[in-house]
Coordinates of C-alpha atoms in Angstrom, one line a residue:
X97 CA 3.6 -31.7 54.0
X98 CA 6.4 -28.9 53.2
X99 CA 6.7 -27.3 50.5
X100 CA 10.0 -28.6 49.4
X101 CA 8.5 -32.2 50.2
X102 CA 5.1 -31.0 47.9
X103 CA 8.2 -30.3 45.3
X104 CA 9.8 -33.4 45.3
X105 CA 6.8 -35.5 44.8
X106 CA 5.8 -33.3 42.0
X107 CA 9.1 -34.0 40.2
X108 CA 8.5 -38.0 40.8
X109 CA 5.7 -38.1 39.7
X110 CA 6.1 -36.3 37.0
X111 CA 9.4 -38.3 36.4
X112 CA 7.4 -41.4 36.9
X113 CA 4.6 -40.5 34.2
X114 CA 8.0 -39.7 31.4
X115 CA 9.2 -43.3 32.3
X116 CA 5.7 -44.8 31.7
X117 CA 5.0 -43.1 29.0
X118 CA 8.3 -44.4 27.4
X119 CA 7.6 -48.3 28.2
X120 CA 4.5 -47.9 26.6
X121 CA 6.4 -46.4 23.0
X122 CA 8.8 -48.9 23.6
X123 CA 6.4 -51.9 23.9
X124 CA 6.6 -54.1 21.4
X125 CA 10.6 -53.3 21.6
X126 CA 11.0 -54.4 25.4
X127 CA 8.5 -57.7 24.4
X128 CA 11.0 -58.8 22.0
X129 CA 14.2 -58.5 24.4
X130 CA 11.9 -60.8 27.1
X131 CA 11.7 -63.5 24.4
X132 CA 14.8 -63.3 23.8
X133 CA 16.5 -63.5 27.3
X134 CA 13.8 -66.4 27.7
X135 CA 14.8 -68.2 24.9
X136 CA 18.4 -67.9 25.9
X137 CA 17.6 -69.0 29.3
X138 CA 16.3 -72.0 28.3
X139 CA 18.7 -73.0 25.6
X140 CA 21.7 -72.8 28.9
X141 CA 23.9 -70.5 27.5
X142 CA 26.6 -69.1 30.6
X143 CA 26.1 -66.2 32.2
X144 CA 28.7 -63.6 31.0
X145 CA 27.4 -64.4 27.5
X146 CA 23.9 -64.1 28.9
X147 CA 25.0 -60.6 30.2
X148 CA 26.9 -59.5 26.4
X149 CA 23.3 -60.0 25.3
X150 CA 21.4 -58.7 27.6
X151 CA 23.4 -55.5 27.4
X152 CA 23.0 -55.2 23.7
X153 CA 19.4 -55.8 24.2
X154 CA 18.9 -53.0 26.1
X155 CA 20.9 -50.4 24.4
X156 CA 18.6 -51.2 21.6
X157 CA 15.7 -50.5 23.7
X158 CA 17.6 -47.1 24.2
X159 CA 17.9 -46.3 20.9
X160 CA 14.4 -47.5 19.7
X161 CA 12.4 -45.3 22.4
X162 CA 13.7 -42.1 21.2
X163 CA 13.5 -42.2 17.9
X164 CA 10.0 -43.0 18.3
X165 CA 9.5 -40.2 20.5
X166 CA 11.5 -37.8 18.1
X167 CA 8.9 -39.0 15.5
X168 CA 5.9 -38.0 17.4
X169 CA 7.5 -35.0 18.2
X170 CA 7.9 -33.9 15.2
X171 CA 4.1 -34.9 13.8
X172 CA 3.0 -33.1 16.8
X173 CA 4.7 -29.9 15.1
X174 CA 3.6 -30.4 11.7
X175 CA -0.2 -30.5 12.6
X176 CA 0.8 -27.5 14.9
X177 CA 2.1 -25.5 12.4
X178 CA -0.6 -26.9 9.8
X179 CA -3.2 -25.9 12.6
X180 CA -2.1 -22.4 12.9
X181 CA -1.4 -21.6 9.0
X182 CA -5.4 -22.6 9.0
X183 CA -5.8 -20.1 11.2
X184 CA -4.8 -17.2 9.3
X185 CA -7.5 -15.8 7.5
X186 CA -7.4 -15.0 3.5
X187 CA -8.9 -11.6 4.5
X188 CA -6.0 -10.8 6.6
X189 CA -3.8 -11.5 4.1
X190 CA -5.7 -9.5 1.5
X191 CA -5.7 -7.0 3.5
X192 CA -2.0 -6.6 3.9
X193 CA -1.6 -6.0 -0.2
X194 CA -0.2 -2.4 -1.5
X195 CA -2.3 -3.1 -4.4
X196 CA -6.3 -2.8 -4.9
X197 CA -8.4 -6.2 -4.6
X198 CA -11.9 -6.7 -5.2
X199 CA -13.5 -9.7 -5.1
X200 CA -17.6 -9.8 -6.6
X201 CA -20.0 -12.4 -7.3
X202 CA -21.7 -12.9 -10.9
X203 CA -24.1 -10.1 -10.2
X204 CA -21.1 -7.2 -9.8
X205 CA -21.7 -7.5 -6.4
X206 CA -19.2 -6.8 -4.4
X207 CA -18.2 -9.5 -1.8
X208 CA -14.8 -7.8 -0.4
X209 CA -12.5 -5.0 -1.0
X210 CA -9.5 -4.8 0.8
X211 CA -8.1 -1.4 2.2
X212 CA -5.9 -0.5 -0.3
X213 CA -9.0 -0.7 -2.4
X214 CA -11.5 1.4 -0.3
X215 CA -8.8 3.9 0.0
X216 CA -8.4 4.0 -3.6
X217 CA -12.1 4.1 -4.7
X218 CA -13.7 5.5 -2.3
X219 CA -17.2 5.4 -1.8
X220 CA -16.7 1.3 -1.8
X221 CA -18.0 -1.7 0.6
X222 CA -19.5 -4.6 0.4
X223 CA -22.9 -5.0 -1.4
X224 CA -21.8 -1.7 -3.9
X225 CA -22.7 -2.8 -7.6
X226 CA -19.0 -2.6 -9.7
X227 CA -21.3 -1.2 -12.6
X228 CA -22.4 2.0 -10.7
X229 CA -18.9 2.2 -9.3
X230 CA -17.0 2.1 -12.4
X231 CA -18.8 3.6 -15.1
X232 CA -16.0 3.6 -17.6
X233 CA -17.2 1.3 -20.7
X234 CA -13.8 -0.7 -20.8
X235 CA -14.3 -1.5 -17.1
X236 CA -17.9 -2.7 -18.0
X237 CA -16.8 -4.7 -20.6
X238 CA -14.0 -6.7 -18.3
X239 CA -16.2 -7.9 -15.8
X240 CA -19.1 -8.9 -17.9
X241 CA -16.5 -10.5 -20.1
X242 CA -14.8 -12.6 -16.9
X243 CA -18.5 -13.4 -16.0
X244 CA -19.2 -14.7 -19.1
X245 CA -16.2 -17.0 -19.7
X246 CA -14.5 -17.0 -16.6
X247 CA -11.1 -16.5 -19.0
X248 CA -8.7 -14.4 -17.2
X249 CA -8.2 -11.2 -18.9
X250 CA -6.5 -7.0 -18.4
X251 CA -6.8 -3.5 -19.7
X252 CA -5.7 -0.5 -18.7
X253 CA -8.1 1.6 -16.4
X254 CA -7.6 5.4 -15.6
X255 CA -9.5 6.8 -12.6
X256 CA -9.8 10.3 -12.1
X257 CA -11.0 11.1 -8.9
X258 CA -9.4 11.4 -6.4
X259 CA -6.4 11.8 -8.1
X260 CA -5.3 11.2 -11.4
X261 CA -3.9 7.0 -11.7
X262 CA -3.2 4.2 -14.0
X263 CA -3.8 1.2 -13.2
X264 CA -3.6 -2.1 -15.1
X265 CA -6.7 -4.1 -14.1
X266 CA -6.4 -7.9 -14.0
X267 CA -10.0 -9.5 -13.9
X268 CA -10.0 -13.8 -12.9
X269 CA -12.3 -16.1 -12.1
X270 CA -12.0 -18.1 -8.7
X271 CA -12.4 -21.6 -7.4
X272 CA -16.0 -21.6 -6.0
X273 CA -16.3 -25.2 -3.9
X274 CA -19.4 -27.1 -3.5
X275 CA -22.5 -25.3 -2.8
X276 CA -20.9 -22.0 -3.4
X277 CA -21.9 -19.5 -5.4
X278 CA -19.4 -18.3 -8.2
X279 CA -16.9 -15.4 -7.4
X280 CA -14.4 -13.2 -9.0
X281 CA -11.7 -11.1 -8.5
X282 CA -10.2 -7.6 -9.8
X283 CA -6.7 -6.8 -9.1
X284 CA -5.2 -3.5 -10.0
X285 CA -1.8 -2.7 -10.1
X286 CA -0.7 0.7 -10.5
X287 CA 1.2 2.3 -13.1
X288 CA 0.9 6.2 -12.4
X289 CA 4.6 6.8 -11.8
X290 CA 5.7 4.3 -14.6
X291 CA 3.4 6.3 -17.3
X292 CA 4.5 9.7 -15.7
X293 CA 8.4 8.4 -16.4
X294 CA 7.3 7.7 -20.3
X295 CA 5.9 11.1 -20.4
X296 CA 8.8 12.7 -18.9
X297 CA 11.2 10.6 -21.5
X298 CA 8.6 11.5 -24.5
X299 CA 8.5 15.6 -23.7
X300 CA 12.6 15.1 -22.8
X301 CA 13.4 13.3 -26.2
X302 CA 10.7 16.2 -28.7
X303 CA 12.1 19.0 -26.6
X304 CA 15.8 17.7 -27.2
X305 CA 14.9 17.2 -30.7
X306 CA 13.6 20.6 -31.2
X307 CA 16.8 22.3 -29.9
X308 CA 18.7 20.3 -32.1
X309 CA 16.4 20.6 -35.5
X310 CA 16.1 24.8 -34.7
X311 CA 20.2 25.2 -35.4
X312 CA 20.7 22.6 -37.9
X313 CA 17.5 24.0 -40.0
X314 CA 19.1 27.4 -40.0
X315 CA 22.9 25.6 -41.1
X316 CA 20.9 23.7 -44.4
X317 CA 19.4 26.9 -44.9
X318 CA 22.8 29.2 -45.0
X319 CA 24.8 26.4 -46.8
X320 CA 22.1 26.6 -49.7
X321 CA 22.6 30.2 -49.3
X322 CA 26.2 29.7 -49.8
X323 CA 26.4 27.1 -52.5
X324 CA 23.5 29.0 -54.5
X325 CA 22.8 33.1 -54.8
X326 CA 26.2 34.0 -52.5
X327 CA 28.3 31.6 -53.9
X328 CA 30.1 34.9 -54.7
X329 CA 29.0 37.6 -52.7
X330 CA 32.3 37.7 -49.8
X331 CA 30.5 39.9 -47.7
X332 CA 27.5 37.5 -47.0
X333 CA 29.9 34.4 -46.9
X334 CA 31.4 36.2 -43.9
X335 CA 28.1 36.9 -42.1
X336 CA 26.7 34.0 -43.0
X337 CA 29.6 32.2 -41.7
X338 CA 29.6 33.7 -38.1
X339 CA 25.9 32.9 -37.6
X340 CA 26.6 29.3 -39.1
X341 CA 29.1 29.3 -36.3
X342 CA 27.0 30.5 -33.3
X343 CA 24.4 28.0 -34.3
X344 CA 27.1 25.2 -34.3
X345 CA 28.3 26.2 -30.7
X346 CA 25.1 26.5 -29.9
X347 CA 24.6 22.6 -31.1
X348 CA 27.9 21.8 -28.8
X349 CA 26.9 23.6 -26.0
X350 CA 23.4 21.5 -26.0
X351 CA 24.8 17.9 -26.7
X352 CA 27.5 18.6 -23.7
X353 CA 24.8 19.4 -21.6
X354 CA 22.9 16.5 -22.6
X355 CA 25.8 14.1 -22.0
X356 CA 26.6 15.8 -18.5
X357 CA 22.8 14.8 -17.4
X358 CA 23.5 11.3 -19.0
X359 CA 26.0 11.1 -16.7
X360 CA 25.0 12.3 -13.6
X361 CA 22.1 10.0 -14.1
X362 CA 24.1 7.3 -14.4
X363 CA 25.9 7.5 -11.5
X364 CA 23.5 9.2 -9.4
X365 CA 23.2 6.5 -6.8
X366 CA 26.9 6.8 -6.1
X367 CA 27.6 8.3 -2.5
X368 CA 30.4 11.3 -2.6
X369 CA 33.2 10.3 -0.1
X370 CA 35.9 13.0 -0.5
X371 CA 36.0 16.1 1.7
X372 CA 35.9 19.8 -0.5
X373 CA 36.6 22.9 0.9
X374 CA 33.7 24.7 -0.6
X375 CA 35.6 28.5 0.1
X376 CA 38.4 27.5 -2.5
X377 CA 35.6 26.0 -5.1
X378 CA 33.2 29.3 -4.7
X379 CA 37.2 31.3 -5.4
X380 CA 38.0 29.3 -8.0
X381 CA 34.7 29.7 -9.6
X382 CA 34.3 33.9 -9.1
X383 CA 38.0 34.0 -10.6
X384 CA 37.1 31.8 -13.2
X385 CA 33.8 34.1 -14.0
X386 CA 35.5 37.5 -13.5
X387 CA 36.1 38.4 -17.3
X388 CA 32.8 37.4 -18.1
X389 CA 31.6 39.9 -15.3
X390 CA 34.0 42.2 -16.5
X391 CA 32.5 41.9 -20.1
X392 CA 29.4 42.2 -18.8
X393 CA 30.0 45.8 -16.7
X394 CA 29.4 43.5 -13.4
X395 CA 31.5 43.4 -10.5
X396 CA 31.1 40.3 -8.7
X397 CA 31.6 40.7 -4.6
X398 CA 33.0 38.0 -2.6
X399 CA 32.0 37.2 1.6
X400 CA 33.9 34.0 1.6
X401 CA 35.4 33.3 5.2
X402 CA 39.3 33.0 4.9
X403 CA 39.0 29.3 6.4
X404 CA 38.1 26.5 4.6
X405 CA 34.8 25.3 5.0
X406 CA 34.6 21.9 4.4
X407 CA 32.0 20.1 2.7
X408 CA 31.4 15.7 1.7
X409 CA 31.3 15.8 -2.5
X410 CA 33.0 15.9 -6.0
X411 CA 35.3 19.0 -6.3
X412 CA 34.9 19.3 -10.4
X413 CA 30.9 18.7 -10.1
X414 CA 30.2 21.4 -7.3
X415 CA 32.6 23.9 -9.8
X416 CA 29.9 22.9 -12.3
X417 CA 27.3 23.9 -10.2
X418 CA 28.2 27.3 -9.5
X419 CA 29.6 28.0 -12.8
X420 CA 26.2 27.4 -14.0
X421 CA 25.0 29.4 -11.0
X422 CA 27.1 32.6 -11.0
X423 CA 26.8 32.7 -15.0
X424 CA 23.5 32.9 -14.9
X425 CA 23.5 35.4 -12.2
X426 CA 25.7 37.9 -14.2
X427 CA 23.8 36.9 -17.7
X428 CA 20.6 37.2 -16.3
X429 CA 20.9 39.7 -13.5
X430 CA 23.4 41.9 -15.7
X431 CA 20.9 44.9 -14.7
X432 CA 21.9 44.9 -11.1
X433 CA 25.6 45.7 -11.7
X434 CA 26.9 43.4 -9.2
X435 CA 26.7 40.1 -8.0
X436 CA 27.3 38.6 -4.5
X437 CA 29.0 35.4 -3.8
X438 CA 28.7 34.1 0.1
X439 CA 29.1 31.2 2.0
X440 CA 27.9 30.9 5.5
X441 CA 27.7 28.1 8.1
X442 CA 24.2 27.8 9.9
X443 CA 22.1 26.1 12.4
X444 CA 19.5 24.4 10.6
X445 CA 16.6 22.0 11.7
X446 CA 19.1 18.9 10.5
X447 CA 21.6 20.5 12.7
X448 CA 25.0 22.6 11.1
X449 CA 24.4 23.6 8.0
X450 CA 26.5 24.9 5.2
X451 CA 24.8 27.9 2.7
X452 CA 26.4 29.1 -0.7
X453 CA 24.8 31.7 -2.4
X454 CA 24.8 33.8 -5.7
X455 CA 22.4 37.2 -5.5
X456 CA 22.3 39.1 -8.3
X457 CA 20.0 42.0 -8.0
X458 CA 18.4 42.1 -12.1
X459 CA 14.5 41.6 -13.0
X460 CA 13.7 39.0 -10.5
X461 CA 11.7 35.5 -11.7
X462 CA 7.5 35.8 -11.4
X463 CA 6.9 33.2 -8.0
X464 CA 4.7 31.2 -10.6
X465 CA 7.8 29.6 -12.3
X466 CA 9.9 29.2 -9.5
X467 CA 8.7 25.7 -9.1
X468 CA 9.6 24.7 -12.7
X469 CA 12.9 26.5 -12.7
X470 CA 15.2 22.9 -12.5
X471 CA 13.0 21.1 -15.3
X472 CA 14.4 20.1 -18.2
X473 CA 14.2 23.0 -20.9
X474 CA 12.1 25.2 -18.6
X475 CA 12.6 28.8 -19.4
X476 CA 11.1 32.1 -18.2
X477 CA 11.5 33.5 -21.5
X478 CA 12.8 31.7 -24.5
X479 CA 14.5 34.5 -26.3
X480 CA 16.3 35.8 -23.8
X481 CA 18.0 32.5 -22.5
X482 CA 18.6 31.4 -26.4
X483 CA 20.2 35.1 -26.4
X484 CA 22.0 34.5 -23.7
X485 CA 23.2 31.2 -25.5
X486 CA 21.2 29.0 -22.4
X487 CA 19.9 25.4 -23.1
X488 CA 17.4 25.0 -20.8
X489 CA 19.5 22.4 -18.8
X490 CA 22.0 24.2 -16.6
X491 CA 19.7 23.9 -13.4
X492 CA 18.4 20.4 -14.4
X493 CA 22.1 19.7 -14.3
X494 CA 22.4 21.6 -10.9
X495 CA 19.8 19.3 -9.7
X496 CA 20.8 16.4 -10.3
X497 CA 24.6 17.0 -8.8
X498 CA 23.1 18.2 -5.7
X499 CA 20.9 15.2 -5.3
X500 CA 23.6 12.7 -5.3
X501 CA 25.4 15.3 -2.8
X502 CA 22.2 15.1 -0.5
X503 CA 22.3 19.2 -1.2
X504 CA 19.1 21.3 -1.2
X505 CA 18.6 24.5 -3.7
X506 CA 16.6 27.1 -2.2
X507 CA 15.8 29.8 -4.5
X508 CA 14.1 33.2 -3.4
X509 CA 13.1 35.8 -6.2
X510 CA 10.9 39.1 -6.3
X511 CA 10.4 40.5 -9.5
X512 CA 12.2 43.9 -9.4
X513 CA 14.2 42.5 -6.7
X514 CA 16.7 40.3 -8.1
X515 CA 17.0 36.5 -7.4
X516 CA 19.1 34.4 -4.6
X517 CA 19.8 30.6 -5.5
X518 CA 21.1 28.7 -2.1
X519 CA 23.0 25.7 -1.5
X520 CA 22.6 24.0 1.4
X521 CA 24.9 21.6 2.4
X522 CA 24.6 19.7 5.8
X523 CA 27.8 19.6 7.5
X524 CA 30.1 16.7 7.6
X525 CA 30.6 15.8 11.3
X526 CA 33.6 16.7 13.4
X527 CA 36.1 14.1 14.3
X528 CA 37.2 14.1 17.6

């Protein structure tokens, strides 16, 4: 036999079973339709009518046999997809979770510990006792406690080693079926980042309130002065009224800072979408600077290209951020004489790059602070920058505007040296 002819008889056969298969669904449908016909048959009704029905007949046959078979289909699917849900295990599940899981019997046993867990706590596997592992009294207390009453229950937990983490620690009783022994479970979910944002909001809110209460102190304290022993004395009233105003301006200068971060931080997950020529910003900004410089005996040097360089971001924020740049430069590196302002366009490991610098050549910054340097209230040396009429927040505020304009600050100091802050902008792509 050929091939082909192998084929065919395949397919009727095959053909042959589906048609078989149906008759038997369709059983007790087909048994009533030969009853029928009978019954008509013998009561000698004509044939065309005998035909009507038997027509009708059959196309309920038609519409019986698939319905049926739809059914079983679709049972056949549900145990399938009941068959392979039992098939994934609880332990693969488990094991999937960002968060720690533990599960121990009523001796602190432990039964299982899924990886985020033995990453977390390492030495841990099965058969480690919870009360060797944990040796903190509160942690002692929760699983005796869940033991005991089998009540669900939390507390905070801190582990040290490793690394320094938070966790809250939920502690529940599970399900045990018949012939099992008892069996709990410890979840921890960590809170290390949302404590580390508390502590940032605490130090931000006493340091904020410390700037604030220094002036105002030293206000109540000259307007006593005033109203009291140089009511009439003109010549204190005058001094006493200039340092009155510093410390005002000084107040000013601090809450506009403070509302500048507000909102930056508010709309920090706004993309930029207007094209800046940075050449004409880093201009605008030297010109803008220049009698300051001039006050300060600095001369402030410019290798800008002629061209504009064109950069994605906020034209009044980037003038902002090198305001606060080139001011400090010339405050802070008044020593050096001279500033340098330069923008440059460079091949970087993102591809082009654009690079705005200020260089002053003053004291330089120790390396051990330039980590700090962008913190809130961070300063090398509180005298000077409250001398120099600083709050502590222009490069917090330089931060943040560079990190909604996906910019990078480099900055390179050696004391003696001077200091260079960089921008570094990545290039906005040609159109063709």
């Amino acid at each position: 036999m050929s091939e082909v002819d192998k084929g065919t008889t395949q397919k009727t056969g095959s053909l042959a079973g589906q048609v078989a298969e149906r008759i038997v669904r369709a059983r007790y449908v087909l048994a009533a339709a030969v009853l029928a016909l009978a019954l008509v048959l013998v009561s000698g009704v004509s044939l065309p009518v005998l035909l009507f029905l038997g027509a009708i007949l059959l196309l309920a046959v038609a519409a019986f046999a698939p319905g049926q078979a739809a059914e079983e289909v679709r049972s056949a699917r549900s145990e399938g997809a009941e068959t392979g849900l039992s098939r994934i295990s609880g332990e693969r599940l488990a094991e999937q979770l960002p968060d720690p899981m533990i599960l121990f019997d009523s001796g602190g046993m432990v039964l299982y510990a899924n990886k985020a867990a033995r990453d977390a706590f390492q030495p841990l596997s099965e058969d480690t006792v919870l009360y060797l592992r944990f040796r903190a009294p509160e942690m002692h207390g929760l699983i005796q406690g869940v033991i005991a009453d089998a009540e669900p229950r939390a507390i905070d937990y801190f582990e040290r080693l490793p690394l320094d983490r938070w966790y809250k620690v939920m502690a529940m009783a599970l399900d045990a079926g018949a012939g099992e022994r008892a069996s709990f479970a410890l979840l921890f979910r960590d809170q290390t980042e949302m404590r580390r944002i508390d502590r940032m909001r605490s130090d931000f809110i006493a340091n904020a309130s410390h700037e604030l209460r220094t002036p105002l102190a030293s206000l109540r304290g000259f307007i006593e002065t005033l109203q009291g022993p140089a009511r009439n004395d003109a010549a204190a009233r005058e001094r006493f009224l200039q340092i009155m105003q510093k410390q005002a301006d000084r107040m000013a200068r601090l809450i506009d800072d403070l509302l500048s971060l507000s909102r930056l931080e508010m709309k920090a997950h706004i993309a930029v979408t207007e094209s800046v020529d940075l050449a004409n910003v880093l201009n605008h900004v030297a010109d803008t600077l220049s009698p300051l410089a001039n006050e300060l005996e600095m001369t402030i040097e410019r290798r800008i290209p002629p061209h504009p360089v064109k950069v994605m971001g906020d034209r009044d924020e980037l003038i902002q951020v090198f305001q606060n740049l080139l001011e400090n430069a010339c405050k802070y590196g008044q020593s050096g004489k001279r500033v340098i302002v330069r923008l440059e366009e460079e091949e970087g490991s993102a591809g082009r790059e654009i690079a705005a610098s200020i260089q002053d050549f003053g004291p330089g910054i120790p390396s051990e602070h330039l980590p700090r340097l962008t913190e809130r209230f961070y300063r090398v040396d509180v005298e000077t920058s409250r001398a120099q009429k600083g709050t502590g927040l222009g490069l917090a505020i330089v931060k943040h505007i560079l990190t909604r304009h996906r910019g990078r600050l480099v900055i390179r100091s050696q004391v003696g040296e001077g200091s260079t802050f960089i921008v570094r902008f990545t290039a906005p792509e040609m159109k063709s």
